Amino acid sequence: MGKLEYIVQKAGDNAYPLHLGVDERREVLVLQECPGKADFDIRLGSGAQLDLTVISMACSKAGACAEPRNIVNGFKVNLDSENAVCNLNGVYLVDSGNRVTNKVDMNHNVGHCISNQLFRGILWDSSRSDFEGRIYVAPDAQKTEAYQANNNIVESEQARAHTQPHLEIYADDVKCSHGATVGNKESGELFYMQSRGISLANAKVLLKQAFLLGVLEKISDDDLKEEMSMKILSSLR
Amino acid sequence: MGKILEIKNLHAKLKEGREILKGIDLTINEGEVHAIMGPNGAGKSTLSAVLAGRDTFEVTEGEVTFMGENLLEMLPEQRSWAGIFLGFQYPVEIPGVSNTNFMKAAVNEHRKAKGLPELSAAEFIRMMKEKMAIVQMNQSFSSRGVNVGFSGGEKKRNEIFQMAMLSPKLAILDETDSGLDVDALRIVGNGVTQLKTPQNASLVITHYQRLLDYIVPDIIHILYDGRIVRTSGAELAREVEDKGYDWIIKSL
């Protein structure tokens, strides 16, 4: 894989045309700490692979931009050539009255392509997140593999995590799955940790770290992975 | 011989439900190994959960004194710092938290509670290696998520490894033998026996006698319908194995 491209997103509207040629491989990491909109227009040539990770920090502890820090991401993916692989990863931390939206439109227009979507977020205060994930598999797009997961930890009664998977599958020889969870942490895990002497507050942070690490581990560059982990860790509570 | 645990007339119920413990009296001294046996539904696991501070149960009556302190007022983590260890019947899987990070957090909080500085990375690794050897645990387990993908036997060995890392005053082992084959049973039994000192104690909770071949108790209690109905020496286990629990229940 080529070198990872790391982009710190500016406030306002942002366009990301990600058009990969035949057998091209790109890994892109986008850090969002300011309010704004991002449109990812993704087209992959035959045998191409894109690994895109978007970290949305709509929380008061991160970044210098003023609140409200609303972040809207649109991912429009067209898989028009065979054997392409598209991996979309998202992490969002949202607090106070902020809001993060991730809208994915994953189009398997031809067969033999693979797509993975993994979005995880934590919400505090009266924040809100929206995840809309559409997977479209065209009638002759056989041997498609399309997976989607959106997991949310909601830390306050006032916070809202909306998640809406939407699958339109017109081919019959495909592997597709989607899963969405919204919840607080498992009390069994917390009690187990407490019973070993890990205080409740620390146990909660460890579990949240582990939850987000499931996405961050997709970043191939160890230094950037560490930098992102530290940034996120310092915003957890 | 110092008193470690004293339970007086302990009653407990499910938070939203029926009474399960109906007046338990039990005293455990330093150097002793106690076993609690009993049929399913007698309240064995409830007793261990209540002692460890699981909040799905509510104590309605009675007292529990641990090392001279009121145990029932402590949070689960405070009980751990004070020296209680619960070996789980079903150890919990924690994806994404490695065994090493899990134990580092636990050991350092124990040290903090005692006013000791954190262990250096090298000291901690040395301690892990030493304690893993007690239960013949492969070192590749350190980097894996806590109990994730472990077999039944590996999970129980991991429990005893954690016990070794925390050196509790009182180890409560809840059905540690369930799901173990003979080899794992021997390793777990030997591990617990190696950790025994004249200053600590264990409470082994089991349905069957077989674990008690490896961890020989000084005293056996039979728990039935939320009460201890018989207390005797180690020979009682053999009798239960041969005749079941019915004869004790009928003699009540």
GROMACS .gro file of C-alpha atoms in nm:
model
  489
    1MET     CA    1   0.000   0.000   0.000
    2GLY     CA    2   0.113   0.356  -0.074
    3LYS     CA    3   0.184   0.610   0.193
    4LEU     CA    4  -0.106   0.712   0.407
    5GLU     CA    5  -0.248   1.056   0.322
    6TYR     CA    6  -0.336   1.249   0.634
    7ILE     CA    7  -0.569   1.545   0.603
    8VAL     CA    8  -0.677   1.784   0.877
    9GLN     CA    9  -1.007   1.916   0.752
   10LYS     CA   10  -1.082   2.289   0.743
   11ALA     CA   11  -1.407   2.445   0.858
   12GLY     CA   12  -1.676   2.488   0.593
   13ASP     CA   13  -1.741   2.285   0.279
   14ASN     CA   14  -1.490   2.024   0.171
   15ALA     CA   15  -1.489   1.803  -0.137
   16TYR     CA   16  -1.286   1.487  -0.162
   17PRO     CA   17  -1.283   1.338  -0.512
   18LEU     CA   18  -1.126   0.999  -0.460
   19HIS     CA   19  -1.104   0.841  -0.801
   20LEU     CA   20  -0.868   0.546  -0.811
   21GLY     CA   21  -0.731   0.394  -1.130
   22VAL     CA   22  -0.682   0.028  -1.213
   23ASP     CA   23  -0.512  -0.158  -0.927
   24GLU     CA   24  -0.440   0.169  -0.747
   25ARG     CA   25  -0.430   0.162  -0.367
   26ARG     CA   26  -0.482   0.459  -0.141
   27GLU     CA   27  -0.523   0.504   0.229
   28VAL     CA   28  -0.668   0.832   0.351
   29LEU     CA   29  -0.714   0.956   0.706
   30VAL     CA   30  -0.924   1.266   0.767
   31LEU     CA   31  -0.936   1.441   1.103
   32GLN     CA   32  -1.231   1.673   1.159
   33GLU     CA   33  -1.222   1.908   1.456
   34CYS     CA   34  -1.418   2.200   1.314
   35PRO     CA   35  -1.778   2.238   1.200
   36GLY     CA   36  -1.823   2.162   0.835
   37LYS     CA   37  -1.935   1.944   0.556
   38ALA     CA   38  -1.740   1.681   0.367
   39ASP     CA   39  -1.841   1.518   0.041
   40PHE     CA   40  -1.650   1.206  -0.046
   41ASP     CA   41  -1.697   1.111  -0.409
   42ILE     CA   42  -1.545   0.766  -0.443
   43ARG     CA   43  -1.496   0.579  -0.771
   44LEU     CA   44  -1.277   0.276  -0.788
   45GLY     CA   45  -1.116   0.122  -1.094
   46SER     CA   46  -1.080  -0.248  -1.143
   47GLY     CA   47  -0.872  -0.408  -0.865
   48ALA     CA   48  -0.837  -0.076  -0.679
   49GLN     CA   49  -0.856  -0.048  -0.302
   50LEU     CA   50  -0.942   0.253  -0.089
   51ASP     CA   51  -0.907   0.259   0.290
   52LEU     CA   52  -1.070   0.572   0.425
   53THR     CA   53  -1.089   0.659   0.794
   54VAL     CA   54  -1.273   0.970   0.911
   55ILE     CA   55  -1.241   1.088   1.271
   56SER     CA   56  -1.504   1.341   1.374
   57MET     CA   57  -1.427   1.521   1.699
   58ALA     CA   58  -1.741   1.717   1.771
   59CYS     CA   59  -1.656   1.742   2.135
   60SER     CA   60  -1.561   2.041   2.344
   61LYS     CA   61  -1.227   1.902   2.461
   62ALA     CA   62  -1.091   1.876   2.106
   63GLY     CA   63  -0.991   2.144   1.857
   64ALA     CA   64  -1.007   2.518   1.874
   65CYS     CA   65  -1.318   2.588   1.665
   66ALA     CA   66  -1.622   2.746   1.821
   67GLU     CA   67  -1.935   2.549   1.898
   68PRO     CA   68  -2.177   2.429   1.780
   69ARG     CA   69  -1.946   2.191   1.603
   70ASN     CA   70  -2.174   2.013   1.359
   71ILE     CA   71  -2.010   1.780   1.114
   72VAL     CA   72  -2.181   1.628   0.810
   73ASN     CA   73  -2.017   1.359   0.601
   74GLY     CA   74  -2.154   1.225   0.276
   75PHE     CA   75  -1.993   0.919   0.121
   76LYS     CA   76  -2.099   0.849  -0.235
   77VAL     CA   77  -1.934   0.531  -0.354
   78ASN     CA   78  -1.962   0.386  -0.703
   79LEU     CA   79  -1.808   0.049  -0.768
   80ASP     CA   80  -1.820   0.030  -1.146
   81SER     CA   81  -1.534  -0.212  -1.209
   82GLU     CA   82  -1.477  -0.560  -1.073
   83ASN     CA   83  -1.246  -0.664  -0.788
   84ALA     CA   84  -1.244  -0.325  -0.619
   85VAL     CA   85  -1.234  -0.298  -0.240
   86CYS     CA   86  -1.375  -0.003  -0.045
   87ASN     CA   87  -1.320   0.019   0.331
   88LEU     CA   88  -1.493   0.306   0.511
   89ASN     CA   89  -1.417   0.360   0.879
   90GLY     CA   90  -1.557   0.628   1.103
   91VAL     CA   91  -1.512   0.736   1.463
   92TYR     CA   92  -1.717   1.015   1.616
   93LEU     CA   93  -1.709   1.175   1.959
   94VAL     CA   94  -1.997   1.411   2.013
   95ASP     CA   95  -2.088   1.619   2.316
   96SER     CA   96  -2.273   1.930   2.436
   97GLY     CA   97  -2.528   2.022   2.167
   98ASN     CA   98  -2.312   1.907   1.873
   99ARG     CA   99  -2.420   1.678   1.596
  100VAL     CA  100  -2.243   1.439   1.358
  101THR     CA  101  -2.401   1.292   1.047
  102ASN     CA  102  -2.259   1.011   0.837
  103LYS     CA  103  -2.448   0.931   0.523
  104VAL     CA  104  -2.319   0.642   0.316
  105ASP     CA  105  -2.440   0.554  -0.031
  106MET     CA  106  -2.256   0.238  -0.129
  107ASN     CA  107  -2.334   0.129  -0.484
  108HIS     CA  108  -2.222  -0.211  -0.603
  109ASN     CA  109  -2.297  -0.152  -0.970
  110VAL     CA  110  -2.093  -0.453  -1.082
  111GLY     CA  111  -2.007  -0.783  -0.918
  112HIS     CA  112  -1.693  -0.917  -0.748
  113CYS     CA  113  -1.635  -0.610  -0.530
  114ILE     CA  114  -1.601  -0.587  -0.152
  115SER     CA  115  -1.715  -0.305   0.073
  116ASN     CA  116  -1.682  -0.270   0.450
  117GLN     CA  117  -1.834   0.004   0.662
  118LEU     CA  118  -1.746   0.037   1.028
  119PHE     CA  119  -1.867   0.344   1.217
  120ARG     CA  120  -1.845   0.380   1.594
  121GLY     CA  121  -1.927   0.674   1.813
  122ILE     CA  122  -1.976   0.793   2.169
  123LEU     CA  123  -2.233   1.056   2.262
  124TRP     CA  124  -2.254   1.274   2.571
  125ASP     CA  125  -2.479   1.553   2.698
  126SER     CA  126  -2.753   1.650   2.453
  127SER     CA  127  -2.559   1.559   2.140
  128ARG     CA  128  -2.686   1.370   1.845
  129SER     CA  129  -2.554   1.141   1.575
  130ASP     CA  130  -2.714   1.019   1.256
  131PHE     CA  131  -2.595   0.726   1.055
  132GLU     CA  132  -2.768   0.649   0.729
  133GLY     CA  133  -2.617   0.359   0.548
  134ARG     CA  134  -2.748   0.253   0.210
  135ILE     CA  135  -2.610  -0.049   0.031
  136TYR     CA  136  -2.723  -0.103  -0.324
  137VAL     CA  137  -2.637  -0.422  -0.512
  138ALA     CA  138  -2.732  -0.413  -0.881
  139PRO     CA  139  -2.923  -0.709  -1.032
  140ASP     CA  140  -2.617  -0.861  -1.201
  141ALA     CA  141  -2.360  -0.764  -0.937
  142GLN     CA  142  -2.303  -1.126  -0.833
  143LYS     CA  143  -2.032  -1.229  -0.584
  144THR     CA  144  -2.064  -0.896  -0.409
  145GLU     CA  145  -1.955  -0.873  -0.045
  146ALA     CA  146  -2.098  -0.576   0.141
  147TYR     CA  147  -2.079  -0.533   0.516
  148GLN     CA  148  -2.193  -0.254   0.742
  149ALA     CA  149  -2.178  -0.193   1.117
  150ASN     CA  150  -2.271   0.110   1.324
  151ASN     CA  151  -2.222   0.098   1.701
  152ASN     CA  152  -2.302   0.374   1.946
  153ILE     CA  153  -2.241   0.427   2.316
  154VAL     CA  154  -2.484   0.679   2.456
  155GLU     CA  155  -2.371   0.835   2.781
  156SER     CA  156  -2.662   1.059   2.869
  157GLU     CA  157  -3.039   1.045   2.873
  158GLN     CA  158  -3.054   1.351   2.649
  159ALA     CA  159  -2.818   1.226   2.378
  160ARG     CA  160  -2.962   1.060   2.070
  161ALA     CA  161  -2.803   0.817   1.829
  162HIS     CA  162  -3.003   0.751   1.517
  163THR     CA  163  -2.898   0.468   1.296
  164GLN     CA  164  -3.068   0.366   0.978
  165PRO     CA  165  -2.942   0.083   0.763
  166HIS     CA  166  -3.097   0.054   0.421
  167LEU     CA  167  -3.024  -0.243   0.199
  168GLU     CA  168  -3.134  -0.280  -0.160
  169ILE     CA  169  -3.006  -0.607  -0.293
  170TYR     CA  170  -3.112  -0.722  -0.636
  171ALA     CA  171  -2.850  -0.993  -0.698
  172ASP     CA  172  -2.885  -1.336  -0.540
  173ASP     CA  173  -2.527  -1.461  -0.505
  174VAL     CA  174  -2.398  -1.207  -0.253
  175LYS     CA  175  -2.271  -1.184   0.104
  176CYS     CA  176  -2.417  -0.887   0.286
  177SER     CA  177  -2.460  -0.803   0.650
  178HIS     CA  178  -2.548  -0.506   0.860
  179GLY     CA  179  -2.562  -0.449   1.231
  180ALA     CA  180  -2.645  -0.152   1.445
  181THR     CA  181  -2.625  -0.114   1.821
  182VAL     CA  182  -2.713   0.171   2.050
  183GLY     CA  183  -2.656   0.132   2.417
  184ASN     CA  184  -2.463   0.185   2.728
  185LYS     CA  185  -2.181  -0.041   2.832
  186GLU     CA  186  -2.237  -0.395   2.939
  187SER     CA  187  -2.276  -0.412   3.316
  188GLY     CA  188  -2.125  -0.762   3.322
  189GLU     CA  189  -1.798  -0.633   3.180
  190LEU     CA  190  -1.791  -0.344   3.427
  191PHE     CA  191  -1.852  -0.567   3.727
  192TYR     CA  192  -1.583  -0.807   3.613
  193MET     CA  193  -1.332  -0.523   3.591
  194GLN     CA  194  -1.439  -0.377   3.926
  195SER     CA  195  -1.404  -0.717   4.089
  196ARG     CA  196  -1.037  -0.705   3.987
  197GLY     CA  197  -0.994  -0.368   4.154
  198ILE     CA  198  -1.039  -0.143   3.850
  199SER     CA  199  -1.254   0.148   3.968
  200LEU     CA  200  -1.581   0.203   3.785
  201ALA     CA  201  -1.465   0.527   3.620
  202ASN     CA  202  -1.144   0.368   3.488
  203ALA     CA  203  -1.329   0.057   3.377
  204LYS     CA  204  -1.566   0.270   3.170
  205VAL     CA  205  -1.278   0.454   3.003
  206LEU     CA  206  -1.097   0.127   2.927
  207LEU     CA  207  -1.410  -0.013   2.763
  208LYS     CA  208  -1.466   0.300   2.556
  209GLN     CA  209  -1.104   0.293   2.446
  210ALA     CA  210  -1.142  -0.070   2.341
  211PHE     CA  211  -1.463   0.012   2.157
  212LEU     CA  212  -1.294   0.283   1.948
  213LEU     CA  213  -0.973   0.087   1.907
  214GLY     CA  214  -1.178  -0.158   1.701
  215VAL     CA  215  -1.190   0.115   1.433
  216LEU     CA  216  -0.853   0.284   1.491
  217GLU     CA  217  -0.668  -0.042   1.443
  218LYS     CA  218  -0.759  -0.015   1.075
  219ILE     CA  219  -0.508   0.271   1.035
  220SER     CA  220  -0.194   0.112   0.892
  221ASP     CA  221   0.055   0.379   1.001
  222ASP     CA  222   0.158   0.310   1.361
  223ASP     CA  223   0.259   0.668   1.443
  224LEU     CA  224  -0.067   0.815   1.318
  225LYS     CA  225  -0.265   0.539   1.485
  226GLU     CA  226  -0.095   0.630   1.812
  227GLU     CA  227  -0.149   1.002   1.757
  228MET     CA  228  -0.521   0.951   1.687
  229SER     CA  229  -0.557   0.718   1.986
  230MET     CA  230  -0.398   0.973   2.218
  231LYS     CA  231  -0.617   1.250   2.081
  232ILE     CA  232  -0.929   1.043   2.133
  233LEU     CA  233  -0.820   0.912   2.470
  234SER     CA  234  -0.774   1.264   2.602
  235SER     CA  235  -1.133   1.346   2.504
  236LEU     CA  236  -1.291   1.044   2.671
  237ARG     CA  237  -1.468   1.077   3.000
  238MET     CA  238  -0.530  -1.740   6.390
  239GLY     CA  239  -0.683  -1.417   6.259
  240LYS     CA  240  -1.040  -1.391   6.147
  241ILE     CA  241  -1.072  -1.299   5.777
  242LEU     CA  242  -1.444  -1.316   5.709
  243GLU     CA  243  -1.742  -1.326   5.939
  244ILE     CA  244  -2.093  -1.357   5.798
  245LYS     CA  245  -2.384  -1.323   6.039
  246ASN     CA  246  -2.746  -1.399   5.952
  247LEU     CA  247  -2.705  -1.287   5.590
  248HIS     CA  248  -3.026  -1.251   5.391
  249ALA     CA  249  -3.022  -1.143   5.028
  250LYS     CA  250  -3.267  -1.126   4.744
  251LEU     CA  251  -3.265  -1.056   4.375
  252LYS     CA  252  -3.319  -0.685   4.334
  253GLU     CA  253  -3.655  -0.743   4.173
  254GLY     CA  254  -3.745  -1.076   4.310
  255ARG     CA  255  -3.740  -1.349   4.563
  256GLU     CA  256  -3.520  -1.407   4.865
  257ILE     CA  257  -3.231  -1.642   4.789
  258LEU     CA  258  -3.009  -1.630   5.097
  259LYS     CA  259  -3.214  -1.692   5.410
  260GLY     CA  260  -2.976  -1.648   5.699
  261ILE     CA  261  -2.613  -1.752   5.634
  262ASP     CA  262  -2.362  -1.775   5.918
  263LEU     CA  263  -2.002  -1.843   5.825
  264THR     CA  264  -1.662  -1.760   5.971
  265ILE     CA  265  -1.335  -1.807   5.781
  266ASN     CA  266  -0.997  -1.777   5.951
  267GLU     CA  267  -0.646  -1.734   5.813
  268GLY     CA  268  -0.498  -2.049   5.664
  269GLU     CA  269  -0.834  -2.220   5.612
  270VAL     CA  270  -0.984  -2.369   5.299
  271HIS     CA  271  -1.364  -2.388   5.310
  272ALA     CA  272  -1.585  -2.554   5.055
  273ILE     CA  273  -1.950  -2.480   4.998
  274MET     CA  274  -2.140  -2.756   4.825
  275GLY     CA  275  -2.504  -2.784   4.744
  276PRO     CA  276  -2.758  -2.867   4.478
  277ASN     CA  277  -2.846  -2.628   4.196
  278GLY     CA  278  -3.049  -2.330   4.310
  279ALA     CA  279  -2.931  -2.350   4.672
  280GLY     CA  280  -2.782  -2.000   4.655
  281LYS     CA  281  -2.412  -2.083   4.610
  282SER     CA  282  -2.346  -1.837   4.329
  283THR     CA  283  -2.563  -1.573   4.496
  284LEU     CA  284  -2.346  -1.593   4.806
  285SER     CA  285  -2.029  -1.537   4.604
  286ALA     CA  286  -2.187  -1.254   4.404
  287VAL     CA  287  -2.310  -1.081   4.721
  288LEU     CA  288  -1.964  -1.105   4.879
  289ALA     CA  289  -1.806  -0.953   4.566
  290GLY     CA  290  -2.064  -0.673   4.557
  291ARG     CA  291  -2.271  -0.751   4.249
  292ASP     CA  292  -2.556  -0.500   4.246
  293THR     CA  293  -2.817  -0.733   4.101
  294PHE     CA  294  -2.865  -0.858   4.459
  295GLU     CA  295  -2.981  -0.670   4.761
  296VAL     CA  296  -2.885  -0.757   5.118
  297THR     CA  297  -3.195  -0.730   5.334
  298GLU     CA  298  -3.057  -0.843   5.668
  299GLY     CA  299  -2.736  -0.944   5.841
  300GLU     CA  300  -2.371  -0.841   5.858
  301VAL     CA  301  -2.052  -0.924   5.674
  302THR     CA  302  -1.722  -0.826   5.830
  303PHE     CA  303  -1.404  -0.861   5.625
  304MET     CA  304  -1.068  -0.796   5.793
  305GLY     CA  305  -1.255  -0.603   6.060
  306GLU     CA  306  -1.439  -0.378   5.814
  307ASN     CA  307  -1.803  -0.370   5.707
  308LEU     CA  308  -1.780  -0.538   5.367
  309LEU     CA  309  -2.135  -0.451   5.262
  310GLU     CA  310  -2.056  -0.079   5.254
  311MET     CA  311  -1.773  -0.121   5.005
  312LEU     CA  312  -1.785  -0.089   4.626
  313PRO     CA  313  -1.676  -0.399   4.432
  314GLU     CA  314  -1.336  -0.243   4.353
  315GLN     CA  315  -1.283  -0.150   4.718
  316ARG     CA  316  -1.354  -0.511   4.815
  317SER     CA  317  -1.089  -0.618   4.567
  318TRP     CA  318  -0.835  -0.373   4.714
  319ALA     CA  319  -0.924  -0.499   5.061
  320GLY     CA  320  -0.836  -0.853   4.953
  321ILE     CA  321  -1.146  -1.025   4.815
  322PHE     CA  322  -1.108  -1.213   4.490
  323LEU     CA  323  -1.396  -1.375   4.303
  324GLY     CA  324  -1.311  -1.642   4.049
  325PHE     CA  325  -1.605  -1.629   3.809
  326GLN     CA  326  -1.804  -1.931   3.700
  327TYR     CA  327  -1.840  -1.762   3.362
  328PRO     CA  328  -1.543  -1.527   3.313
  329VAL     CA  329  -1.639  -1.227   3.105
  330GLU     CA  330  -1.490  -1.156   2.761
  331ILE     CA  331  -1.366  -0.802   2.705
  332PRO     CA  332  -1.280  -0.749   2.338
  333GLY     CA  333  -1.022  -0.479   2.273
  334VAL     CA  334  -0.873  -0.478   2.626
  335SER     CA  335  -0.561  -0.694   2.630
  336ASN     CA  336  -0.489  -0.922   2.923
  337THR     CA  337  -0.176  -0.715   2.989
  338ASN     CA  338  -0.354  -0.379   2.998
  339PHE     CA  339  -0.634  -0.526   3.207
  340MET     CA  340  -0.397  -0.664   3.470
  341LYS     CA  341  -0.177  -0.353   3.462
  342ALA     CA  342  -0.481  -0.138   3.543
  343ALA     CA  343  -0.586  -0.379   3.818
  344VAL     CA  344  -0.243  -0.420   3.979
  345ASN     CA  345  -0.172  -0.048   3.973
  346GLU     CA  346  -0.504   0.040   4.132
  347HIS     CA  347  -0.431  -0.214   4.406
  348ARG     CA  348  -0.092  -0.053   4.459
  349LYS     CA  349  -0.243   0.295   4.462
  350ALA     CA  350  -0.493   0.185   4.728
  351LYS     CA  351  -0.198   0.069   4.939
  352GLY     CA  352  -0.008   0.394   4.879
  353LEU     CA  353   0.254   0.223   4.660
  354PRO     CA  354   0.393   0.363   4.333
  355GLU     CA  355   0.304   0.203   3.999
  356LEU     CA  356   0.521  -0.085   3.885
  357SER     CA  357   0.771  -0.014   3.608
  358ALA     CA  358   0.703  -0.185   3.275
  359ALA     CA  359   0.990  -0.429   3.335
  360GLU     CA  360   0.874  -0.517   3.688
  361PHE     CA  361   0.524  -0.572   3.563
  362ILE     CA  362   0.630  -0.802   3.276
  363ARG     CA  363   0.846  -1.005   3.515
  364MET     CA  364   0.550  -1.044   3.753
  365MET     CA  365   0.319  -1.150   3.466
  366LYS     CA  366   0.565  -1.417   3.350
  367GLU     CA  367   0.613  -1.552   3.699
  368LYS     CA  368   0.239  -1.577   3.769
  369MET     CA  369   0.149  -1.719   3.429
  370ALA     CA  370   0.386  -2.007   3.500
  371ILE     CA  371   0.176  -2.105   3.803
  372VAL     CA  372  -0.111  -2.207   3.574
  373GLN     CA  373   0.108  -2.304   3.276
  374MET     CA  374  -0.040  -2.025   3.069
  375ASN     CA  375   0.116  -1.951   2.733
  376GLN     CA  376   0.264  -1.601   2.711
  377SER     CA  377   0.083  -1.535   2.386
  378PHE     CA  378  -0.225  -1.484   2.603
  379SER     CA  379  -0.090  -1.153   2.737
  380SER     CA  380  -0.159  -0.960   2.420
  381ARG     CA  381  -0.499  -1.115   2.352
  382GLY     CA  382  -0.827  -0.955   2.455
  383VAL     CA  383  -0.937  -1.061   2.804
  384ASN     CA  384  -1.087  -1.410   2.769
  385VAL     CA  385  -1.168  -1.347   2.401
  386GLY     CA  386  -1.158  -1.675   2.212
  387PHE     CA  387  -1.029  -1.861   2.519
  388SER     CA  388  -1.149  -2.217   2.571
  389GLY     CA  389  -1.335  -2.300   2.892
  390GLY     CA  390  -1.016  -2.431   3.051
  391GLU     CA  391  -0.810  -2.131   2.942
  392LYS     CA  392  -1.066  -1.894   3.093
  393LYS     CA  393  -1.046  -2.069   3.430
  394ARG     CA  394  -0.668  -2.072   3.419
  395ASN     CA  395  -0.683  -1.701   3.346
  396GLU     CA  396  -0.895  -1.655   3.659
  397ILE     CA  397  -0.631  -1.828   3.872
  398PHE     CA  398  -0.357  -1.627   3.699
  399GLN     CA  399  -0.543  -1.305   3.793
  400MET     CA  400  -0.576  -1.434   4.147
  401ALA     CA  401  -0.199  -1.492   4.157
  402MET     CA  402  -0.138  -1.137   4.032
  403LEU     CA  403  -0.358  -0.983   4.302
  404SER     CA  404  -0.266  -1.217   4.593
  405PRO     CA  405  -0.599  -1.187   4.773
  406LYS     CA  406  -0.660  -1.247   5.139
  407LEU     CA  407  -0.973  -1.445   5.051
  408ALA     CA  408  -1.026  -1.618   4.717
  409ILE     CA  409  -1.385  -1.715   4.642
  410LEU     CA  410  -1.387  -1.966   4.359
  411ASP     CA  411  -1.733  -2.000   4.211
  412GLU     CA  412  -1.777  -2.333   4.032
  413THR     CA  413  -1.424  -2.310   3.902
  414ASP     CA  414  -1.444  -2.676   3.802
  415SER     CA  415  -1.737  -2.635   3.566
  416GLY     CA  416  -1.642  -2.701   3.206
  417LEU     CA  417  -1.295  -2.830   3.290
  418ASP     CA  418  -1.139  -3.152   3.169
  419VAL     CA  419  -0.914  -3.352   3.401
  420ASP     CA  420  -0.591  -3.183   3.289
  421ALA     CA  421  -0.727  -2.832   3.330
  422LEU     CA  422  -0.875  -2.932   3.666
  423ARG     CA  423  -0.534  -3.050   3.785
  424ILE     CA  424  -0.361  -2.731   3.664
  425VAL     CA  425  -0.624  -2.509   3.828
  426GLY     CA  426  -0.619  -2.715   4.148
  427ASN     CA  427  -0.240  -2.708   4.167
  428GLY     CA  428  -0.241  -2.334   4.099
  429VAL     CA  429  -0.476  -2.266   4.388
  430THR     CA  430  -0.277  -2.495   4.617
  431GLN     CA  431   0.049  -2.317   4.527
  432LEU     CA  432  -0.106  -1.984   4.620
  433LYS     CA  433  -0.211  -2.104   4.963
  434THR     CA  434  -0.031  -1.943   5.258
  435PRO     CA  435  -0.089  -1.947   5.635
  436GLN     CA  436  -0.217  -1.587   5.604
  437ASN     CA  437  -0.479  -1.625   5.333
  438ALA     CA  438  -0.792  -1.836   5.288
  439SER     CA  439  -1.015  -1.977   5.016
  440LEU     CA  440  -1.382  -2.043   4.977
  441VAL     CA  441  -1.440  -2.303   4.708
  442ILE     CA  442  -1.794  -2.322   4.575
  443THR     CA  443  -1.879  -2.637   4.389
  444HIS     CA  444  -2.153  -2.874   4.296
  445TYR     CA  445  -1.924  -3.173   4.264
  446GLN     CA  446  -1.661  -3.334   4.476
  447ARG     CA  447  -1.401  -3.369   4.199
  448LEU     CA  448  -1.232  -3.028   4.242
  449LEU     CA  449  -1.189  -3.108   4.612
  450ASP     CA  450  -0.953  -3.391   4.516
  451TYR     CA  451  -0.712  -3.115   4.409
  452ILE     CA  452  -0.800  -2.841   4.656
  453VAL     CA  453  -0.848  -3.022   4.985
  454PRO     CA  454  -1.078  -2.827   5.216
  455ASP     CA  455  -1.053  -2.814   5.594
  456ILE     CA  456  -1.424  -2.754   5.633
  457ILE     CA  457  -1.721  -2.834   5.412
  458HIS     CA  458  -2.059  -2.664   5.432
  459ILE     CA  459  -2.372  -2.784   5.261
  460LEU     CA  460  -2.592  -2.502   5.136
  461TYR     CA  461  -2.955  -2.580   5.078
  462ASP     CA  462  -3.243  -2.340   5.015
  463GLY     CA  463  -3.043  -2.035   5.121
  464ARG     CA  464  -2.909  -2.177   5.447
  465ILE     CA  465  -2.605  -2.374   5.556
  466VAL     CA  466  -2.763  -2.697   5.674
  467ARG     CA  467  -2.452  -2.896   5.760
  468THR     CA  468  -2.086  -2.826   5.838
  469SER     CA  469  -1.828  -3.097   5.861
  470GLY     CA  470  -1.474  -3.209   5.768
  471ALA     CA  471  -1.351  -3.306   5.421
  472GLU     CA  472  -1.504  -3.654   5.446
  473LEU     CA  473  -1.849  -3.501   5.387
  474ALA     CA  474  -1.762  -3.438   5.022
  475ARG     CA  475  -1.709  -3.807   4.960
  476GLU     CA  476  -2.040  -3.886   5.121
  477VAL     CA  477  -2.216  -3.635   4.893
  478GLU     CA  478  -2.043  -3.783   4.591
  479ASP     CA  479  -2.163  -4.132   4.684
  480LYS     CA  480  -2.512  -4.056   4.804
  481GLY     CA  481  -2.607  -3.721   4.651
  482TYR     CA  482  -2.769  -3.438   4.845
  483ASP     CA  483  -3.104  -3.606   4.910
  484TRP     CA  484  -3.006  -3.784   5.229
  485ILE     CA  485  -2.897  -3.456   5.386
  486ILE     CA  486  -3.211  -3.278   5.277
  487LYS     CA  487  -3.429  -3.563   5.405
  488SER     CA  488  -3.254  -3.562   5.741
  489LEU     CA  489  -3.340  -3.195   5.796
   0.00000   0.00000   0.00000
